[in-house]
Structure formats: structure tokens, C-alpha cells
């Protein structure tokens, strides 16, 4: 096959096994179709290598046989077609590496393409488009235009699954490590040659490097460009002149994606030269054109081009790029993170500092906490290297502490965030910087909220409210009201929570509503539900869902629906709760663990338990709590523990319910959640009543404790339910007067709140514990009124 690519130096190697030569030497049948004298194919073969005549007498040049180009085309073409026609099976002519073939070979391909259409001959050629000469490209386009039955197959890069299969074969391991496969596909982008070279480089790496790569997270880049890949890419780059290679290196410094305006602004070359070089890169497949600019066809090409720059020149190039982006903010690619990157890699890294801080703030605004953390760490490193105690330096330190603390908090390291934030508070107070103090109060409140330390969160919320009112800062005022509203729910001060949340809603600008408004309506719904204002609760929850859906925000919609499901659960409408939660589940599958998914799964388990599947519900909540512990998530985990206890009671598993309560109570005390304390007391009473020999004195004491707490916080629906349980208890003890008193209290509340379904249930069920049989000794009980 190499005989017809113009590579005569490989002729002697190829002739030793080439099947065409064997056929020509051993079969006279192939010669019979030729009537011309001398046979034209002799001249074609001898034109490639005249020394072929010395190999065998049959290859002697006949008298008068002279070479010309038409003989070459016609002779070789007739030779292959004749072979195909007399062969017992269709013939395939495979032409490898046509990108190295000369113009004459491409002309032969065009010539035989026309003549083989009626013959049992298939011509298959392989080539890399970026290596084709202009003449070859012209002929190829002509062939493709004229031959309608010609098929062009572009070999796509491997998919992740194909990459896995190739890697498994190369490593002789049917199940390679998943994170290594992920990194392999990311770094090779499915290029088969790169996959082979990368696996080889990894396989032959030192043991320490193998261990580092196996234990590194997937987001960390691990390897430089392997030698085999680098050599192939350098060979392609060698086709460029020095000026073009330097400009390509500058493009590589800009990034995987770049545009013409950035490249032109960063370089000092004439426009015509830049365009000429860009066209050369496109022709050779080094870059591809996109709607918004250009993209390196493979990141390894960018990496090799970039590292051709010396360190000093690399730093200078990054500075030129950053200054070009600074000069023209309409140029594109001028996000603060991009400017921070280029300045930090330049010979003037300190100029990256303001851009790192700005990039971190932007990352926080879109909840990209990992990026914000990385920007903050880089900026802090630069700030520490910059000696000084000026006011500007201290303020930059405060801003960075705020950024880092927030990023750490929302990536699960709240304990690491608090000291950073406390340092920021000291610095801001020393400077009397009320503007930054407001931001610090806001973040501090959030951190203590995330730690489930609601009293401290409330303290910072009140400080933030005063600061926001003094500065007339609407953003901080929104934050303060939101914090105080949800803290009020957690602490059981529902009237205060409702007042704060309604104030937030009244601040709503209908033209440009605050982004957290759906969540505020959700909190308001929960507060209304706890005091039994059911119509207001459902109206607020549904309003939150409407706003979130109108904004097209999936996570906000899921949060709003979770709050609606919570209201359904408080009202004991378990089917509505379960249906609403199921609408959230697809979003949780895509987004992974989040606060709303945590609570939604807990509600799902609780609803299933009350709908007749307590074991399934308990298992769902148990797994949800495990996920929360793994993610170091604390907020309202004590509430989910209480839901778990409920499901275990419904599953008639009091021993495990008591264990779960023991794990929940320290969390409840830490949160200082009075509603949760009351719920825990009620559940402990119900659990003790299921034991083989109940301590009825303790059962009554826990129920009375729950009723007192619930009456203090005006959680009237739950208070009525506790009165109902006490009535059942006194019924079994034969204390009719006490039972009637508790019944009257329960039914009065149910009637006032419009809870007619629960009222009907309250009038029909008169037992507590394992059944109606068996009386409770009167002496064991003390009575609700006397205890109050």
C-alpha cells in the first residue's frame, strides 16, 4: 500500500509481504486482459522503483516501455480493476495515511474512483484532514462532489464507555477505578491515541505517583502531557513558522477558548498577519471555529503550545493579556476571575488581588462556594505577602475573611469558618466600619443558623436589623428580617416570626421582587401552620410556589414545594404531603444533597408511615439522616430525628424509638427549639406507653410537660393533639372528670381551627398504649390541672 503513496524509501520493506506483488508474480491470469504491447502496468511499477527489475525476470522492462503520467494512472487503474474482475471474491484496496500521499497519488485515486463503480472493487483510504496539502484537499473535494456513491466517514472520538473499554483492555483490568476513568476521559477527550499514551504513562509511573493519582479527587489535574502525545503535537506545531508558533502560544495562554479581539489586543502583530495565522491553524486542525471565537481542538494541543514559552515570557504574555482585558471591558473574556487568573500568573501578581475578591463575591452570588473558597485562598496568600497595616489593607482583609468564611460554611466546614469571621468582626469594629460590620453580622447569623445554634443566630439577626435600619440598607434589611423570621420559627416565637416575615413581604417591590421572596412565603406558611392558621398557611405556601415557578428557578421551586409539603404534614393531610414531595424528588436526584432535599425525604418517610408503610418510612428517614451526617449537615436534623421516632412508634418498635430520641435530644437542646422539646416529650410518652410494663407516672409527666411548652409558644394544633392523648390516658385510669376536661380542651381548639376531621377522630378514640384493655392505677396519675 505504501507503493502508491510516493514513499519509495519503504518499497523494499513493503514488497516483501505485499499481496499485490505476489499476485502479479504468480498468476498470468491478471496479465491477460491487457492487449497493449508492451503492457502498461510495467511502466507504472517500474516508475516507482526501477530496481524492481533486478528482483525477478518477470519484472524486466519490455522493449519500448516508457513511463508517462497517463500510463501510471491508466496502468495501475486497469491493473486493480482487472484483479477485482477475475478474483473469486470482491477486492478491497486499502490506502493508509493518504495525508502523506503526493498529488499524483490523489489523481490516481480520482481516476480509479470513476472506473471502479461498475467493478467488485472497494477503495478505502484513511487520512487526517489537517495534514492534507492544498492540492490534495482540492482533489478530495472534487472526488466528493463528483462521486455520489462515495462515503466519507469521520471517526468520532471515543465516548466515556468506549474509553472505559479501551482502558480496561490496556490495563488488563475489567473494572478500572471509576475516578481514574473519569480523569482519563476528561484529559484525553476520547482521542484513542491519547488514551493509549496516557494509560501507558500512568502504568509506568513511579509508585508514589500512582498512589497520589489514585487518592486525589477527580477535580484535580494529575499529569503532564505524556512524551508520546507531546512528540506528536510538537510535530504538528513544527509546520508553523516561529511567529505563528509564538502567537499560538499566546492564544494558549488566553485559554482553551479565545477570540480574535483578545488575541489582537494582546499581541503587537498586524491584523492581516494574525488572520493569516488563524487560517493556518484552522487548516491544520489546531483550532476550530466557534460562534463566539475559537477553541483549541484538544486541550493537550493548548498545553504543549503554552509550555513552549519560557517562564519569563509566559509571565509577560499573561500581563499583556490582562492589560488588554482591562483596557476594553467590551472585549469579552473579561470576567474578574479571568483577569485574576492572568494577573496572578504574570510578573505583577499583586494586581490580581482586587479581581480575586470580586470573583469570589460573584461566585458567592451564584452559590458557587467551591470557586469562592479557591479565590479567597489565593487572595489571602497575596495579601499576606503584601506587608502593611493600612486601612485599605485591613478592609481587604475583612472582605476576604467574609468571603472565605461564607465559602467554608457552605462547603461543610462551619467550624473552620467561625474563627475567620470573628477575626473580621474585630478588625471592622476597630475601624468603626459599620458597612462591613453589617455584612459580618449577616454572615455570622447564617453560620450560627447552619450550626443549629438558633439563639446566637437570633442575636446576630437583631444586631443586623439595627445596622440595616441605621444605614437604610434594603439588602441587609431583607437579610435581617429573613433571619429573624426563620429563627423565630425554630425558637417557637411564632408571633414574632410572622411579624418579621410579613414586614419582609411588605418591602416587596413587585417590579423587581427580592430573589428570596418564595422562601419567605414558605417560612410564613410554616409559622402560620404551627399556630393553626391553616388558610393563611396554604395561601402563603402556594404563593411561594407560584413565585418560584414564575422565576424559572428549579431549586427555589423545590424549596417552595417542600414548605407546602410541610404545611400538608402539619395539617395531617398525608396524601397531599406525599404527592407534593414526589414532585421534588427528580430535582433532588439531579442536584444531590441539599437542605430542601433533606427535609423533603424526611417528610416522605413520615407520610409513608402514616399511610400504612411505617417500616419503609423509617428506613427512608434513617438513610436521610446518614446522608446529613456524611455531609456534616446540622440544620433541623433534630426535627428529622423526631419524624424518625414517629415512624418507629407506628412500626411498634419502642426500643429503637427510645434510642433515636436519645440521639435527638442533645440536638434539640443545642437548637433550643421549644416546639421540638414538646414534641420529644410527647413522643417519649407514647413510646413508654408501648413498653411491656409502662411507667404511667412518667408517661403523664411527659405529656403534661409537652402541653405546657406548646401552650407557651401557642402551637395550638399540637397542643390539642396532646390534650387528646391525655384524655385517652385518663379514660383508661377511670378518671372521668380529668378525661372530660382534656376532651373539652382538645375539641375546643379543633373546632376553633376548623380541624373537623381531627375533631371527629378525637371524639371516637379513647385509648392509649397497646389497646383498650387494662386499667391504669389511679394512684399512678396526678392530673393535668394539679400539675399546671
Tab-separated table of N, CA, C and O in Angstrom, residues 361 364-365 367 402 406 410 421 425 435-449 457 460-465 467 473-480 482-483 486 504 515-516:
chain	number	residue	atom	x	y	z
A	361	UNK	N	-16.762	37.198	45.285
A	361	UNK	CA	-18.108	37.696	45.568
A	361	UNK	C	-19.101	37.242	44.508
A	361	UNK	O	-20.233	36.871	44.805
A	364	UNK	N	-19.953	33.660	45.121
A	364	UNK	CA	-20.903	33.519	46.222
A	364	UNK	C	-22.320	33.861	45.780
A	364	UNK	O	-23.294	33.228	46.194
A	365	UNK	N	-22.443	34.875	44.928
A	365	UNK	CA	-23.769	35.320	44.493
A	365	UNK	C	-24.502	34.250	43.698
A	365	UNK	O	-25.735	34.252	43.637
A	367	UNK	N	-23.875	30.997	44.319
A	367	UNK	CA	-23.749	29.824	45.187
A	367	UNK	C	-22.690	28.832	44.701
A	367	UNK	O	-22.811	27.629	44.894
A	402	UNK	N	-14.687	37.586	55.120
A	402	UNK	CA	-16.111	37.378	54.873
A	402	UNK	C	-16.324	36.344	53.775
A	402	UNK	O	-17.150	35.431	53.896
A	406	UNK	N	-17.819	32.473	54.414
A	406	UNK	CA	-19.044	32.026	53.741
A	406	UNK	C	-18.780	30.777	52.917
A	406	UNK	O	-19.567	29.821	52.926
A	410	UNK	N	-20.530	27.025	53.578
A	410	UNK	CA	-21.428	26.356	52.654
A	410	UNK	C	-20.779	25.174	51.952
A	410	UNK	O	-21.408	24.537	51.103
A	421	UNK	N	-14.469	34.540	60.672
A	421	UNK	CA	-15.469	35.593	60.749
A	421	UNK	C	-15.300	36.430	62.012
A	421	UNK	O	-15.502	37.663	61.994
A	425	UNK	N	-14.778	40.466	62.368
A	425	UNK	CA	-15.579	41.339	63.227
A	425	UNK	C	-14.694	42.234	64.087
A	425	UNK	O	-14.953	43.436	64.240
A	435	UNK	N	-20.410	49.576	57.623
A	435	UNK	CA	-20.826	48.902	56.390
A	435	UNK	C	-20.380	47.447	56.396
A	435	UNK	O	-21.171	46.535	56.118
A	436	UNK	N	-19.113	47.240	56.727
A	436	UNK	CA	-18.619	45.863	56.757
A	436	UNK	C	-19.148	45.091	57.957
A	436	UNK	O	-19.329	43.877	57.900
A	437	UNK	N	-19.400	45.791	59.082
A	437	UNK	CA	-19.977	45.110	60.238
A	437	UNK	C	-21.346	44.526	59.904
A	437	UNK	O	-21.687	43.427	60.349
A	438	UNK	N	-22.128	45.265	59.114
A	438	UNK	CA	-23.425	44.731	58.711
A	438	UNK	C	-23.279	43.429	57.952
A	438	UNK	O	-24.020	42.461	58.189
A	439	UNK	N	-22.325	43.369	57.038
A	439	UNK	CA	-22.089	42.139	56.278
A	439	UNK	C	-21.625	41.015	57.199
A	439	UNK	O	-22.013	39.851	57.026
A	440	UNK	N	-20.800	41.381	58.196
A	440	UNK	CA	-20.299	40.364	59.132
A	440	UNK	C	-21.435	39.823	59.993
A	440	UNK	O	-21.537	38.610	60.238
A	441	UNK	N	-22.313	40.719	60.485
A	441	UNK	CA	-23.454	40.257	61.282
A	441	UNK	C	-24.317	39.288	60.462
A	441	UNK	O	-24.815	38.282	60.980
A	442	UNK	N	-24.484	39.623	59.194
A	442	UNK	CA	-25.301	38.774	58.320
A	442	UNK	C	-24.682	37.383	58.190
A	442	UNK	O	-25.363	36.369	58.362
A	443	UNK	N	-23.364	37.326	57.904
A	443	UNK	CA	-22.707	36.040	57.729
A	443	UNK	C	-22.658	35.265	59.049
A	443	UNK	O	-22.824	34.042	59.071
A	444	UNK	N	-22.428	35.981	60.150
A	444	UNK	CA	-22.363	35.306	61.452
A	444	UNK	C	-23.699	34.658	61.786
A	444	UNK	O	-23.757	33.516	62.265
A	445	UNK	N	-24.782	35.411	61.540
A	445	UNK	CA	-26.100	34.840	61.774
A	445	UNK	C	-26.329	33.591	60.937
A	445	UNK	O	-26.860	32.590	61.423
A	446	UNK	N	-25.907	33.647	59.671
A	446	UNK	CA	-26.055	32.479	58.791
A	446	UNK	C	-25.266	31.291	59.314
A	446	UNK	O	-25.742	30.150	59.290
A	447	UNK	N	-24.045	31.543	59.777
A	447	UNK	CA	-23.209	30.443	60.252
A	447	UNK	C	-23.793	29.785	61.495
A	447	UNK	O	-23.842	28.551	61.592
A	448	UNK	N	-24.241	30.596	62.442
A	448	UNK	CA	-24.828	30.005	63.643
A	448	UNK	C	-26.142	29.295	63.310
A	448	UNK	O	-26.492	28.294	63.939
A	449	UNK	N	-26.850	29.810	62.312
A	449	UNK	CA	-28.060	29.127	61.849
A	449	UNK	C	-27.715	27.757	61.280
A	449	UNK	O	-28.373	26.768	61.581
A	457	UNK	N	-27.829	32.856	66.473
A	457	UNK	CA	-28.282	33.378	65.180
A	457	UNK	C	-29.277	34.514	65.388
A	457	UNK	O	-29.254	35.523	64.660
A	460	UNK	N	-27.367	37.757	66.386
A	460	UNK	CA	-26.770	38.436	65.237
A	460	UNK	C	-27.846	38.990	64.297
A	460	UNK	O	-27.639	40.024	63.643
A	461	UNK	N	-29.000	38.336	64.235
A	461	UNK	CA	-30.079	38.862	63.413
A	461	UNK	C	-30.570	40.200	63.926
A	461	UNK	O	-30.845	41.124	63.134
A	462	UNK	N	-30.688	40.349	65.252
A	462	UNK	CA	-31.123	41.626	65.833
A	462	UNK	C	-30.065	42.707	65.620
A	462	UNK	O	-30.393	43.867	65.322
A	463	UNK	N	-28.791	42.347	65.771
A	463	UNK	CA	-27.719	43.321	65.515
A	463	UNK	C	-27.724	43.748	64.048
A	463	UNK	O	-27.507	44.924	63.723
A	464	UNK	N	-27.983	42.794	63.158
A	464	UNK	CA	-28.044	43.113	61.737
A	464	UNK	C	-29.229	44.024	61.438
A	464	UNK	O	-29.106	44.962	60.625
A	465	UNK	N	-30.361	43.785	62.102
A	465	UNK	CA	-31.533	44.617	61.871
A	465	UNK	C	-31.253	46.067	62.263
A	465	UNK	O	-31.588	47.008	61.517
A	467	UNK	N	-28.304	47.533	62.431
A	467	UNK	CA	-27.318	48.059	61.481
A	467	UNK	C	-27.983	48.441	60.159
A	467	UNK	O	-27.705	49.511	59.599
A	473	UNK	N	-30.098	50.279	54.601
A	473	UNK	CA	-29.620	49.314	53.611
A	473	UNK	C	-30.697	48.254	53.399
A	473	UNK	O	-30.922	47.392	54.249
A	474	UNK	N	-31.369	48.326	52.248
A	474	UNK	CA	-32.503	47.448	51.995
A	474	UNK	C	-32.078	45.993	51.876
A	474	UNK	O	-32.798	45.083	52.277
A	475	UNK	N	-30.869	45.760	51.327
A	475	UNK	CA	-30.396	44.378	51.163
A	475	UNK	C	-30.177	43.728	52.529
A	475	UNK	O	-30.612	42.598	52.782
A	476	UNK	N	-29.506	44.467	53.418
A	476	UNK	CA	-29.271	43.927	54.760
A	476	UNK	C	-30.571	43.830	55.551
A	476	UNK	O	-30.731	42.933	56.396
A	477	UNK	N	-31.512	44.759	55.300
A	477	UNK	CA	-32.798	44.692	55.987
A	477	UNK	C	-33.549	43.423	55.588
A	477	UNK	O	-34.119	42.735	56.442
A	478	UNK	N	-33.525	43.104	54.294
A	478	UNK	CA	-34.119	41.844	53.844
A	478	UNK	C	-33.472	40.662	54.570
A	478	UNK	O	-34.158	39.744	55.033
A	479	UNK	N	-32.135	40.673	54.629
A	479	UNK	CA	-31.411	39.559	55.254
A	479	UNK	C	-31.761	39.439	56.735
A	479	UNK	O	-31.945	38.327	57.259
A	480	UNK	N	-31.869	40.585	57.433
A	480	UNK	CA	-32.178	40.558	58.862
A	480	UNK	C	-33.583	40.013	59.111
A	480	UNK	O	-33.795	39.171	60.003
A	482	UNK	N	-35.370	38.105	57.178
A	482	UNK	CA	-35.411	36.672	56.857
A	482	UNK	C	-34.823	35.853	58.004
A	482	UNK	O	-35.407	34.843	58.410
A	483	UNK	N	-33.652	36.284	58.503
A	483	UNK	CA	-33.009	35.540	59.582
A	483	UNK	C	-33.895	35.497	60.823
A	483	UNK	O	-34.107	34.435	61.421
A	486	UNK	N	-37.051	33.120	60.333
A	486	UNK	CA	-36.852	31.669	60.420
A	486	UNK	C	-36.311	31.257	61.779
A	486	UNK	O	-36.606	30.147	62.252
A	504	UNK	N	-41.103	41.732	55.791
A	504	UNK	CA	-40.305	41.454	54.588
A	504	UNK	C	-41.200	41.490	53.348
A	504	UNK	O	-40.853	42.107	52.330
A	515	UNK	N	-35.026	38.012	45.389
A	515	UNK	CA	-34.959	36.614	44.939
A	515	UNK	C	-35.383	35.612	45.996
A	515	UNK	O	-35.783	34.493	45.662
A	516	UNK	N	-35.314	35.992	47.282
A	516	UNK	CA	-35.672	35.057	48.349
A	516	UNK	C	-37.149	35.104	48.710
A	516	UNK	O	-37.568	34.437	49.658
